């Protein structure tokens, strides 16, 4: 059972991250707001309760590695790194600005805490697999987490990596799927045969667990199960696109729409009230 | 070249324990000794090239010096975006070893030719592109790749290519003069350099002495050395087992133009069309006018004009 105080802390962190990212979106007139809000609770959980940090100095790399494969959710990662004290206010302010600091999709040269450059879907899991296998071969402890969108797993490269991973015995690799059931122009469950995702991963030889991607206790349980797995593991996170802002939740248009000043104020009020 | 590649890599793997080979279900008769010596440093990644390329990038992120081995369509074409984003964009120490350069596999069919690989590679920043002519250049290319901290593409043919010349004075990154001459030069890369050398040797008694230059490293281009090597040759034939548009000829035209170099350049390459002809490599070279007979003809034509 997760301590209530810890849950409260994570909720507060998630609220701050949401407000930071909405402010970034407002100032930059950036798209992908819904896609970013969808993964905030997962990132808050990982960065404030899960990922093993190498300790001092503060800029040293994580022992665990996190790959944001759905690179269009970059705002959520930037805001989380900022909340963690690993990305400056100046960096956040320069997001998607002319002569700015951070692009809409990840470029690892912008921060030592960004593990891979990403933006094209289906690249993260193969890289995560290589990284996990390489770390294991070198005897370097730590787990590799790869966060993918649900639409992203339509990419064949994901299943190429899925088929290979169990053969390599990478028990240090965890795939996380942000299953918000909304992709660029439709619902994955309507576009594809998208049912029984956990069984699909299990059939490929992975340990698969379903969790609520907005419930820290549920995530805690799921990750505990994956850590016991003898091979690679997948956590299918049931999430809501646009989570935390009533008028954005489960709305396709929030893959694209921009946040106005009025919307930002309303969203912030809601988030603070919900916190 | 293939034999030299694996021999060199196997030797280097003794001292460089980070060398790791990813083979996309290719390499029968190539990797047996290497695998026996370094069983933990080889993987058959199966028939899944996007994953193999991303996996190679991940292994490099973990500190391995990765060599990906496959026929050229499967190290470059099938997984081009992984090569671009995962390896080149992130500037990781991964070497792509592509076999079957040009028309090596003729008459294997168009799917197995690589006559547009330079067009793709020359569009990729951070990537060093080396197309060795023989075993000596292959060894130097592998040596270079082993110590490189950035991506390298080595484009090799197969096995049994004749050695052009025992010593290369300038190193793998610069042009090497294989036959000295004046007035006319033939610049080539890969196994087709042999056709140019044959042409020069057969012209010995004619009084025409073309200079034969092997240019193994096409990116980055060592223009300073090339200009020096070509100082006494006003006429330059670019001989390629590659499409004419998008290969070395067009790149040199561009670079000569930028540098204000007034040498005449003549292309001898394959027209940019899908190849349906069923010919072996020698027959294809003859058909496309890039064999030694065609080189001799071209040199005589130019020679007549310049008197």
Coordinates of C-alpha atoms in Angstrom, one line a residue:
Chain A
X1 CA 0.0 0.0 0.0
X2 CA 1.4 3.3 -1.1
X3 CA 1.6 5.9 1.6
X4 CA -1.1 8.6 1.3
X5 CA 1.5 11.3 1.9
X6 CA 3.6 10.0 -1.0
X7 CA 0.5 9.9 -3.2
X8 CA -0.3 13.5 -2.3
X9 CA 3.3 14.5 -3.1
X10 CA 3.1 12.9 -6.5
X11 CA -0.3 14.5 -7.1
X12 CA 1.3 17.9 -6.3
X13 CA 4.2 17.2 -8.6
X14 CA 1.9 16.2 -11.4
X15 CA -0.2 19.3 -11.0
X16 CA 2.9 21.5 -11.2
X17 CA 4.1 19.6 -14.3
X18 CA 0.7 20.1 -15.9
X19 CA 0.7 23.8 -15.2
X20 CA 4.2 24.2 -16.5
X21 CA 3.5 22.3 -19.7
X22 CA 0.2 24.2 -20.4
X23 CA 2.1 27.4 -19.9
X24 CA 4.7 26.2 -22.4
X25 CA 2.0 25.3 -24.8
X26 CA 0.2 28.7 -24.3
X27 CA 3.4 30.7 -25.0
X28 CA 4.6 28.6 -27.9
X29 CA 1.1 27.9 -29.5
X30 CA 2.2 24.3 -29.5
X31 CA 0.2 21.3 -30.5
X32 CA 0.3 17.9 -28.8
X33 CA -1.1 19.2 -25.5
X34 CA -3.4 16.3 -25.1
X35 CA -0.7 13.8 -25.8
X36 CA 1.5 15.4 -23.2
X37 CA -1.1 15.7 -20.5
X38 CA -1.8 12.0 -21.0
X39 CA 1.6 10.9 -19.7
X40 CA 2.1 13.4 -16.9
X41 CA 1.2 11.1 -14.1
X42 CA 3.4 8.3 -15.5
X43 CA 6.3 10.7 -15.7
X44 CA 5.6 12.1 -12.2
X45 CA 5.6 8.6 -10.8
X46 CA 8.8 7.6 -12.7
X47 CA 10.8 10.7 -11.9
X48 CA 9.7 11.2 -8.3
X49 CA 9.3 7.6 -7.1
X50 CA 10.8 5.2 -9.5
X51 CA 13.9 6.0 -11.5
X52 CA 17.1 5.4 -9.6
X53 CA 19.2 8.5 -9.6
X54 CA 23.0 8.4 -9.5
X55 CA 23.1 10.9 -6.6
X56 CA 25.6 13.7 -6.5
X57 CA 26.4 15.8 -8.4
X58 CA 22.9 16.6 -9.5
X59 CA 23.7 16.5 -13.2
X60 CA 25.0 12.9 -13.2
X61 CA 23.0 10.5 -15.3
X62 CA 20.2 8.3 -13.9
X63 CA 21.2 4.7 -13.2
X64 CA 17.9 3.9 -14.8
X65 CA 17.3 5.1 -18.3
X66 CA 14.1 6.6 -19.5
X67 CA 13.4 6.9 -23.3
X68 CA 10.4 8.9 -24.4
X69 CA 9.7 7.2 -27.7
X70 CA 6.6 9.2 -28.3
X71 CA 8.7 12.3 -28.9
X72 CA 5.6 14.5 -29.5
X73 CA 5.0 14.2 -25.7
X74 CA 8.2 16.2 -25.2
X75 CA 6.5 19.1 -23.3
X76 CA 5.6 16.6 -20.5
X77 CA 9.2 15.5 -20.3
X78 CA 10.6 19.0 -20.3
X79 CA 8.1 20.1 -17.6
X80 CA 9.0 17.0 -15.5
X81 CA 12.7 17.6 -15.8
X82 CA 12.1 21.2 -14.8
X83 CA 10.1 20.0 -11.8
X84 CA 12.9 17.7 -10.9
X85 CA 15.4 20.6 -11.1
X86 CA 17.2 19.2 -14.1
X87 CA 16.1 21.7 -16.7
X88 CA 16.3 25.4 -16.0
X89 CA 13.5 28.0 -16.2
X90 CA 15.4 29.6 -19.1
X91 CA 15.3 26.3 -21.0
X92 CA 11.5 26.0 -20.4
X93 CA 10.9 29.6 -21.4
X94 CA 12.8 29.0 -24.7
X95 CA 10.6 26.0 -25.7
X96 CA 9.6 26.3 -29.4
X97 CA 10.7 29.9 -29.6
X98 CA 12.7 31.4 -32.4
X99 CA 16.3 31.2 -31.3
X100 CA 15.0 29.2 -28.4
X101 CA 16.2 26.3 -26.3
X102 CA 14.0 23.3 -26.8
X103 CA 12.3 21.9 -30.0
X104 CA 8.9 20.4 -30.2
X105 CA 10.4 16.9 -30.6
X106 CA 13.4 15.7 -28.5
X107 CA 17.0 16.5 -29.5
X108 CA 19.4 14.9 -27.0
X109 CA 21.9 17.8 -27.5
X110 CA 19.6 20.1 -25.7
X111 CA 20.0 18.4 -22.3
X112 CA 22.1 15.7 -20.8
X113 CA 19.0 14.3 -19.2
X114 CA 17.4 13.5 -22.5
X115 CA 18.4 10.0 -23.3
X116 CA 17.5 9.9 -27.0
X117 CA 16.5 12.2 -29.8
X118 CA 13.0 11.2 -30.7
X119 CA 10.0 12.3 -32.7
X120 CA 9.5 9.6 -35.3
X121 CA 7.5 6.8 -33.8
X122 CA 8.7 3.2 -33.4
X123 CA 12.4 4.1 -32.8
X124 CA 12.5 3.9 -29.0
X125 CA 11.9 0.3 -28.3
X126 CA 14.7 -1.0 -30.6
X127 CA 17.1 1.5 -29.1
X128 CA 15.9 0.7 -25.6
X129 CA 16.4 -3.0 -26.3
X130 CA 20.0 -2.4 -27.5
X131 CA 20.7 -0.2 -24.5
X132 CA 19.2 -2.7 -22.0
X133 CA 21.1 -5.6 -23.6
X134 CA 24.3 -3.5 -23.7
X135 CA 24.0 -2.5 -20.0
X136 CA 23.4 -6.1 -19.1
X137 CA 26.4 -7.3 -21.0
X138 CA 28.6 -4.7 -19.3
X139 CA 27.1 -5.6 -15.9
X140 CA 25.9 -2.1 -15.3
X141 CA 22.8 -2.2 -13.1
X142 CA 19.7 -0.2 -13.9
X143 CA 16.5 -0.6 -15.8
X144 CA 15.6 0.9 -19.2
X145 CA 12.0 2.3 -19.5
X146 CA 10.6 3.1 -22.9
X147 CA 7.4 5.0 -23.1
X148 CA 5.4 4.6 -26.3
X149 CA 2.1 5.9 -27.5
X150 CA -0.7 3.5 -28.3
X151 CA -0.8 4.6 -31.9
X152 CA 2.9 4.2 -32.0
X153 CA 2.8 0.5 -31.4
X154 CA 1.2 0.1 -34.9
X155 CA 4.8 0.5 -36.2
X156 CA 6.3 -2.8 -37.3
X157 CA 9.7 -1.9 -35.7
X158 CA 8.0 -2.1 -32.3
X159 CA 7.0 -5.8 -32.9
X160 CA 10.4 -6.5 -34.4
X161 CA 11.9 -5.5 -31.1
X162 CA 9.2 -7.2 -29.2
X163 CA 10.0 -10.5 -30.9
X164 CA 13.7 -10.2 -30.2
X165 CA 13.7 -9.0 -26.6
X166 CA 12.7 -12.2 -24.8
X167 CA 15.4 -14.1 -26.8
X168 CA 18.0 -11.8 -25.2
X169 CA 16.7 -12.3 -21.7
X170 CA 16.6 -8.5 -21.0
X171 CA 14.9 -8.5 -17.6
X172 CA 16.0 -4.9 -17.3
X173 CA 13.7 -3.6 -20.0
X174 CA 10.2 -2.2 -19.4
X175 CA 7.9 -0.9 -22.2
X176 CA 5.2 1.4 -21.1
X177 CA 2.2 2.0 -23.4
X178 CA 0.2 5.2 -23.0
X179 CA -3.2 3.7 -24.0
X180 CA -5.4 6.7 -24.2
X181 CA -7.2 5.3 -27.3
X182 CA -6.7 8.5 -29.3
X183 CA -4.1 8.8 -32.1
X184 CA -3.6 11.5 -34.7
X185 CA -6.9 11.1 -36.5
X186 CA -9.0 8.5 -34.8
X187 CA -9.1 5.8 -32.2
X188 CA -6.6 2.9 -32.4
X189 CA -9.4 0.5 -31.4
X190 CA -11.3 1.5 -34.5
X191 CA -8.4 1.8 -36.9
X192 CA -6.7 -1.5 -36.0
X193 CA -7.4 -4.8 -34.4
X194 CA -6.3 -3.3 -31.1
X195 CA -7.9 -5.7 -28.6
X196 CA -6.2 -7.8 -26.0
X197 CA -3.0 -5.8 -26.0
X198 CA -1.7 -7.5 -22.9
X199 CA -2.2 -10.9 -24.6
X200 CA -0.4 -9.7 -27.7
X201 CA 2.7 -8.8 -25.6
X202 CA 2.4 -12.0 -23.6
X203 CA 2.3 -13.9 -26.9
X204 CA 5.5 -12.3 -27.9
X205 CA 7.1 -13.6 -24.6
X206 CA 6.8 -10.5 -22.5
X207 CA 5.3 -10.1 -19.0
X208 CA 2.4 -7.8 -19.6
X209 CA 0.5 -5.9 -16.9
X210 CA -2.4 -3.4 -17.2
X211 CA -2.5 -0.4 -15.0
X212 CA -4.3 2.9 -14.5
X213 CA -1.9 5.5 -15.8
X214 CA -3.4 8.2 -13.6
X215 CA -3.4 6.2 -10.3
X216 CA -0.1 6.0 -8.5
X217 CA -1.0 3.0 -6.5
X218 CA -2.0 1.1 -9.6
X219 CA 1.3 2.0 -11.2
X220 CA 3.2 1.0 -8.1
X221 CA 1.6 -2.5 -8.2
X222 CA 2.2 -2.9 -11.9
X223 CA 5.9 -1.9 -11.8
X224 CA 6.5 -4.2 -8.8
X225 CA 5.1 -7.1 -10.9
X226 CA 7.3 -6.2 -13.9
X227 CA 10.4 -6.1 -11.7
X228 CA 9.8 -9.7 -10.8
X229 CA 9.6 -10.8 -14.4
X230 CA 12.5 -13.0 -15.8
X231 CA 12.4 -11.2 -19.1
X232 CA 11.2 -8.0 -20.6
X233 CA 7.9 -6.5 -19.4
X234 CA 5.2 -4.2 -20.7
X235 CA 2.9 -2.0 -18.7
X236 CA -0.2 -1.0 -20.6
X237 CA -1.3 2.2 -19.0
X238 CA -5.0 3.1 -19.4
X239 CA -4.9 6.8 -19.7
X240 CA -7.0 9.7 -20.8
X241 CA -5.7 12.1 -23.5
X242 CA -5.8 15.6 -22.1
X243 CA -6.0 14.3 -18.6
X244 CA -6.6 17.0 -15.9
X245 CA -8.3 19.6 -18.0
X246 CA -12.0 18.9 -18.4
X247 CA -12.4 20.4 -21.8
X248 CA -9.4 18.6 -23.2
X249 CA -10.1 15.1 -21.9
X250 CA -10.6 12.4 -24.5
X251 CA -10.9 15.0 -27.3
X252 CA -9.1 14.2 -30.6
X253 CA -8.8 18.0 -31.4
X254 CA -6.4 18.4 -28.4
X255 CA -3.8 16.5 -30.5
X256 CA -3.7 19.8 -32.4
X257 CA -5.4 22.7 -30.7
X258 CA -3.5 25.5 -29.1
X259 CA -4.0 26.9 -25.6
X260 CA -5.3 30.5 -25.4
X261 CA -4.7 32.7 -22.3
X262 CA -8.3 32.2 -21.2
X263 CA -8.0 28.4 -21.6
X264 CA -4.8 28.4 -19.6
X265 CA -6.4 30.3 -16.7
X266 CA -9.3 27.9 -16.7
X267 CA -7.1 24.9 -16.9
X268 CA -4.9 26.1 -14.1
X269 CA -7.8 26.8 -11.9
X270 CA -9.1 23.3 -12.5
X271 CA -5.8 21.6 -11.9
X272 CA -5.2 23.5 -8.7
X273 CA -8.7 22.7 -7.5
X274 CA -8.3 19.1 -8.3
X275 CA -5.0 18.9 -6.6
Chain B
X1 CA 37.1 -7.5 -49.3
X2 CA 34.7 -9.5 -47.2
X3 CA 37.4 -11.8 -46.0
X4 CA 39.7 -8.8 -45.3
X5 CA 36.9 -7.1 -43.4
X6 CA 36.3 -9.9 -41.0
X7 CA 40.0 -10.7 -40.7
X8 CA 40.8 -7.1 -39.7
X9 CA 37.8 -6.9 -37.4
X10 CA 38.7 -10.2 -35.7
X11 CA 42.3 -8.9 -35.1
X12 CA 41.1 -5.6 -33.7
X13 CA 38.6 -7.3 -31.4
X14 CA 41.5 -8.7 -29.4
X15 CA 42.4 -5.3 -28.0
X16 CA 39.1 -3.5 -28.4
X17 CA 36.8 -5.5 -26.2
X18 CA 33.9 -3.2 -27.1
X19 CA 33.7 -4.4 -30.7
X20 CA 30.3 -6.0 -31.2
X21 CA 28.8 -7.4 -34.4
X22 CA 25.1 -7.2 -35.4
X23 CA 24.4 -9.3 -38.4
X24 CA 21.0 -9.3 -40.0
X25 CA 20.8 -13.0 -40.7
X26 CA 23.8 -12.7 -43.2
X27 CA 27.4 -13.8 -43.1
X28 CA 27.4 -17.5 -43.7
X29 CA 31.1 -18.4 -44.1
X30 CA 32.2 -15.0 -42.8
X31 CA 31.6 -14.9 -39.0
X32 CA 32.3 -18.5 -38.0
X33 CA 35.9 -17.8 -36.6
X34 CA 34.9 -14.5 -35.1
X35 CA 31.9 -16.1 -33.3
X36 CA 34.0 -18.9 -32.0
X37 CA 36.6 -16.4 -30.6
X38 CA 34.1 -13.8 -29.2
X39 CA 30.8 -15.6 -28.6
X40 CA 29.3 -12.8 -26.5
X41 CA 30.1 -10.1 -29.0
X42 CA 28.1 -11.2 -32.0
X43 CA 24.3 -11.4 -32.6
X44 CA 22.1 -12.5 -35.4
X45 CA 19.4 -9.9 -35.2
X46 CA 17.2 -11.8 -37.6
X47 CA 15.2 -10.5 -40.6
X48 CA 14.2 -7.2 -38.9
X49 CA 16.3 -4.4 -40.1
X50 CA 14.6 -1.4 -38.4
X51 CA 15.0 -3.2 -35.1
X52 CA 18.6 -4.2 -35.9
X53 CA 19.6 -0.6 -36.6
X54 CA 17.9 0.8 -33.5
X55 CA 19.3 -2.0 -31.4
X56 CA 22.8 -1.2 -32.8
X57 CA 22.3 2.5 -31.7
X58 CA 21.2 1.3 -28.2
X59 CA 24.3 -0.9 -27.9
X60 CA 26.4 2.0 -28.9
X61 CA 24.7 4.1 -26.2
X62 CA 25.7 1.4 -23.7
X63 CA 29.4 1.8 -24.8
X64 CA 29.8 -0.8 -27.5
X65 CA 31.7 -0.2 -30.8
X66 CA 29.1 -1.7 -33.1
X67 CA 29.5 -3.1 -36.6
X68 CA 26.2 -3.8 -38.4
X69 CA 26.7 -6.3 -41.3
X70 CA 24.2 -7.0 -44.1
X71 CA 23.8 -6.6 -47.8
X72 CA 23.5 -2.9 -48.7
X73 CA 19.7 -2.7 -49.2
X74 CA 19.2 -4.0 -45.6
X75 CA 21.8 -1.8 -43.9
X76 CA 20.6 1.4 -45.6
X77 CA 17.4 1.3 -47.7
X78 CA 15.0 -0.7 -45.5
X79 CA 15.9 1.1 -42.4
X80 CA 17.0 4.5 -43.7
X81 CA 15.1 6.5 -41.1
X82 CA 16.8 4.5 -38.3
X83 CA 20.2 5.1 -39.9
X84 CA 19.3 8.8 -40.1
X85 CA 17.7 9.4 -36.7
X86 CA 19.1 6.7 -34.4
X87 CA 22.7 6.6 -35.6
X88 CA 23.6 9.7 -37.6
X89 CA 21.5 12.3 -35.8
X90 CA 22.7 11.0 -32.5
X91 CA 26.3 10.6 -33.8
X92 CA 26.8 7.2 -32.3
X93 CA 29.8 5.0 -33.0
X94 CA 28.1 2.5 -35.3
X95 CA 29.7 1.2 -38.5
X96 CA 27.4 0.0 -41.2
X97 CA 29.2 -2.6 -43.3
X98 CA 27.2 -3.1 -46.5
X99 CA 28.1 -5.8 -48.9
X100 CA 27.2 -6.2 -52.6
X101 CA 28.3 -2.7 -53.7
X102 CA 27.1 -1.6 -57.2
X103 CA 26.3 -4.6 -59.4
X104 CA 28.2 -7.2 -57.4
X105 CA 25.2 -9.5 -57.2
X106 CA 24.2 -9.3 -60.9
X107 CA 22.2 -11.0 -62.2
X108 CA 20.6 -11.1 -58.7
X109 CA 17.9 -8.6 -59.7
X110 CA 17.3 -5.0 -58.9
X111 CA 16.3 -5.6 -55.3
X112 CA 19.9 -6.7 -54.6
X113 CA 21.8 -4.0 -56.4
X114 CA 23.1 -0.9 -54.7
X115 CA 23.4 1.8 -57.3
X116 CA 21.9 4.6 -55.3
X117 CA 23.4 4.1 -51.9
X118 CA 25.7 7.1 -52.2
X119 CA 22.8 9.4 -53.0
X120 CA 21.3 8.4 -49.6
X121 CA 24.6 8.5 -47.7
X122 CA 25.8 11.8 -49.1
X123 CA 22.6 13.3 -47.6
X124 CA 23.5 12.2 -44.1
X125 CA 25.6 14.5 -41.9
X126 CA 28.0 12.9 -39.4
X127 CA 28.4 9.8 -41.7
X128 CA 31.8 9.0 -43.1
X129 CA 31.4 7.0 -46.4
X130 CA 34.1 4.7 -47.6
X131 CA 34.0 2.5 -50.6
X132 CA 37.3 0.5 -50.8
X133 CA 38.7 -0.8 -54.1
X134 CA 40.5 -3.8 -52.7
X135 CA 41.7 -5.6 -49.6
X136 CA 44.3 -3.0 -48.7
X137 CA 41.7 -0.2 -48.7
X138 CA 39.2 -2.5 -46.9
X139 CA 41.7 -3.1 -44.1
X140 CA 42.4 0.6 -43.8
X141 CA 38.7 1.4 -43.8
X142 CA 38.0 -1.1 -41.0
X143 CA 41.0 0.3 -39.0
X144 CA 39.5 3.8 -39.4
X145 CA 36.0 2.6 -38.4
X146 CA 37.3 0.8 -35.3
X147 CA 38.7 4.1 -33.9
X148 CA 36.0 6.4 -35.1
X149 CA 33.6 7.8 -32.5
X150 CA 31.1 8.7 -35.2
X151 CA 29.1 6.7 -37.7
X152 CA 30.9 5.1 -40.7
X153 CA 29.5 3.4 -43.8
X154 CA 31.8 0.9 -45.5
X155 CA 30.6 -0.2 -48.9
X156 CA 32.2 -3.4 -49.9
X157 CA 31.8 -5.7 -52.9
X158 CA 32.5 -9.4 -52.1
X159 CA 35.6 -11.5 -52.1
X160 CA 38.6 -12.0 -54.3
X161 CA 39.1 -8.5 -55.7
X162 CA 42.7 -8.0 -56.9
X163 CA 45.0 -5.7 -55.0
X164 CA 45.6 -2.6 -57.0
X165 CA 48.8 -1.5 -55.5
X166 CA 50.6 -2.6 -52.4
X167 CA 51.1 0.8 -50.8
X168 CA 48.7 3.8 -50.5
X169 CA 50.7 6.9 -49.6
X170 CA 47.8 9.1 -48.4
X171 CA 45.7 7.0 -46.1
X172 CA 42.1 5.9 -46.4
X173 CA 40.6 9.4 -46.1
X174 CA 42.4 10.7 -49.1
X175 CA 42.7 9.8 -52.8
X176 CA 45.4 7.4 -53.8
X177 CA 47.2 7.4 -57.1
X178 CA 47.2 3.8 -58.4
X179 CA 48.8 4.5 -61.8
X180 CA 50.6 7.8 -62.4
X181 CA 50.0 9.7 -65.5
X182 CA 49.1 13.1 -67.0
X183 CA 46.6 15.0 -69.0
X184 CA 43.7 12.7 -68.3
X185 CA 42.7 11.1 -65.0
X186 CA 40.2 8.5 -64.1
X187 CA 38.7 8.9 -60.6
X188 CA 36.9 5.9 -59.2
X189 CA 35.9 4.1 -56.0
X190 CA 35.0 0.5 -55.2
X191 CA 35.9 -2.6 -57.1
X192 CA 35.4 -0.8 -60.5
X193 CA 38.8 0.9 -59.9
X194 CA 40.1 -2.4 -61.4
X195 CA 38.5 -1.6 -64.7
X196 CA 40.3 1.8 -64.8
X197 CA 43.6 0.2 -63.9
X198 CA 43.2 -2.4 -66.6
X199 CA 42.5 0.4 -69.1
X200 CA 45.7 2.2 -68.1
X201 CA 47.7 -0.9 -68.4
X202 CA 46.4 -1.8 -71.8
X203 CA 47.1 1.8 -73.0
X204 CA 50.8 1.5 -72.0
X205 CA 52.1 1.2 -75.6
X206 CA 49.8 3.8 -77.0
X207 CA 51.6 6.8 -75.6
X208 CA 48.6 7.8 -73.5
X209 CA 49.2 7.8 -69.8
X210 CA 46.0 8.3 -67.8
X211 CA 46.4 8.8 -64.1
X212 CA 44.2 6.4 -62.2
X213 CA 43.0 7.6 -58.8
X214 CA 41.2 5.6 -56.2
X215 CA 39.0 7.8 -54.0
X216 CA 37.8 5.4 -51.3
X217 CA 36.4 8.1 -49.0
X218 CA 33.5 9.9 -50.7
X219 CA 32.3 11.7 -47.5
X220 CA 34.0 13.8 -46.3
X221 CA 35.7 14.6 -49.6
X222 CA 39.4 15.5 -49.2
X223 CA 39.2 18.2 -51.9
X224 CA 42.6 19.6 -51.2
X225 CA 44.4 16.3 -51.8
X226 CA 42.2 15.6 -54.8
X227 CA 43.1 18.9 -56.3
X228 CA 46.8 18.3 -55.7
X229 CA 46.6 14.8 -57.2
X230 CA 44.8 16.1 -60.2
X231 CA 47.1 19.1 -60.7
X232 CA 48.5 17.8 -64.1
X233 CA 45.2 16.4 -65.4
X234 CA 42.8 18.9 -67.0
X235 CA 40.4 16.1 -68.0
X236 CA 38.8 14.0 -65.3
X237 CA 36.7 10.9 -65.9
X238 CA 34.5 9.9 -63.0
X239 CA 34.0 6.1 -63.2
X240 CA 31.2 4.7 -61.0
X241 CA 29.3 1.5 -60.5
X242 CA 26.5 3.7 -59.3
X243 CA 23.7 5.8 -60.7
X244 CA 25.1 8.8 -62.6
X245 CA 22.8 11.3 -60.8
X246 CA 23.5 11.4 -57.1
X247 CA 26.9 9.8 -57.0
X248 CA 30.5 11.0 -57.1
X249 CA 30.2 12.7 -60.5
X250 CA 27.4 15.1 -59.4
X251 CA 29.1 15.7 -56.1
X252 CA 32.4 16.5 -57.8
X253 CA 30.7 18.8 -60.3
X254 CA 29.3 20.7 -57.4
X255 CA 32.5 20.9 -55.4
X256 CA 34.6 21.8 -58.5
X257 CA 32.1 24.6 -59.3
X258 CA 32.2 25.9 -55.7
X259 CA 36.0 25.9 -55.7
X260 CA 36.3 27.5 -59.1
X261 CA 38.2 24.6 -60.5
X262 CA 37.9 24.6 -64.3
X263 CA 38.7 20.9 -65.0
X264 CA 36.5 19.1 -67.5
X265 CA 34.6 16.3 -65.8
X266 CA 33.1 13.3 -67.8
X267 CA 30.7 10.9 -66.2
X268 CA 30.9 7.1 -66.8
X269 CA 28.1 5.7 -64.7
X270 CA 24.8 3.9 -64.8
X271 CA 21.8 5.8 -66.0
X272 CA 19.1 6.4 -63.2
X273 CA 16.8 3.7 -64.3
X274 CA 15.6 0.4 -62.8
X275 CA 17.7 -2.4 -64.3
X276 CA 15.8 -5.3 -65.8
X277 CA 18.7 -6.7 -67.9
X278 CA 19.8 -10.2 -66.9
X279 CA 23.6 -10.0 -67.2
X280 CA 26.4 -10.8 -64.9
X281 CA 28.5 -8.1 -63.4
X282 CA 31.0 -8.0 -66.3
X283 CA 28.2 -8.0 -68.8
X284 CA 26.4 -5.2 -67.0
X285 CA 29.6 -3.1 -66.9
X286 CA 30.0 -3.6 -70.6
X287 CA 26.3 -2.8 -71.3
X288 CA 26.4 0.4 -69.2
X289 CA 29.7 1.4 -70.8
X290 CA 31.7 1.4 -67.5
X291 CA 34.1 -1.5 -68.3
X292 CA 37.8 -1.2 -69.2
X293 CA 37.0 -1.2 -73.0
X294 CA 34.7 1.7 -72.5
X295 CA 37.2 3.5 -70.4
X296 CA 39.9 3.1 -73.1
X297 CA 37.5 4.3 -75.7
X298 CA 36.6 7.4 -73.6
X299 CA 40.3 8.2 -72.9
X300 CA 41.1 7.9 -76.6
X301 CA 38.3 10.2 -77.5
X302 CA 39.4 12.9 -75.0
X303 CA 43.0 12.4 -76.1
X304 CA 42.1 13.1 -79.7
X305 CA 40.3 16.3 -78.7
X306 CA 43.2 17.6 -76.6
X307 CA 45.7 16.4 -79.2

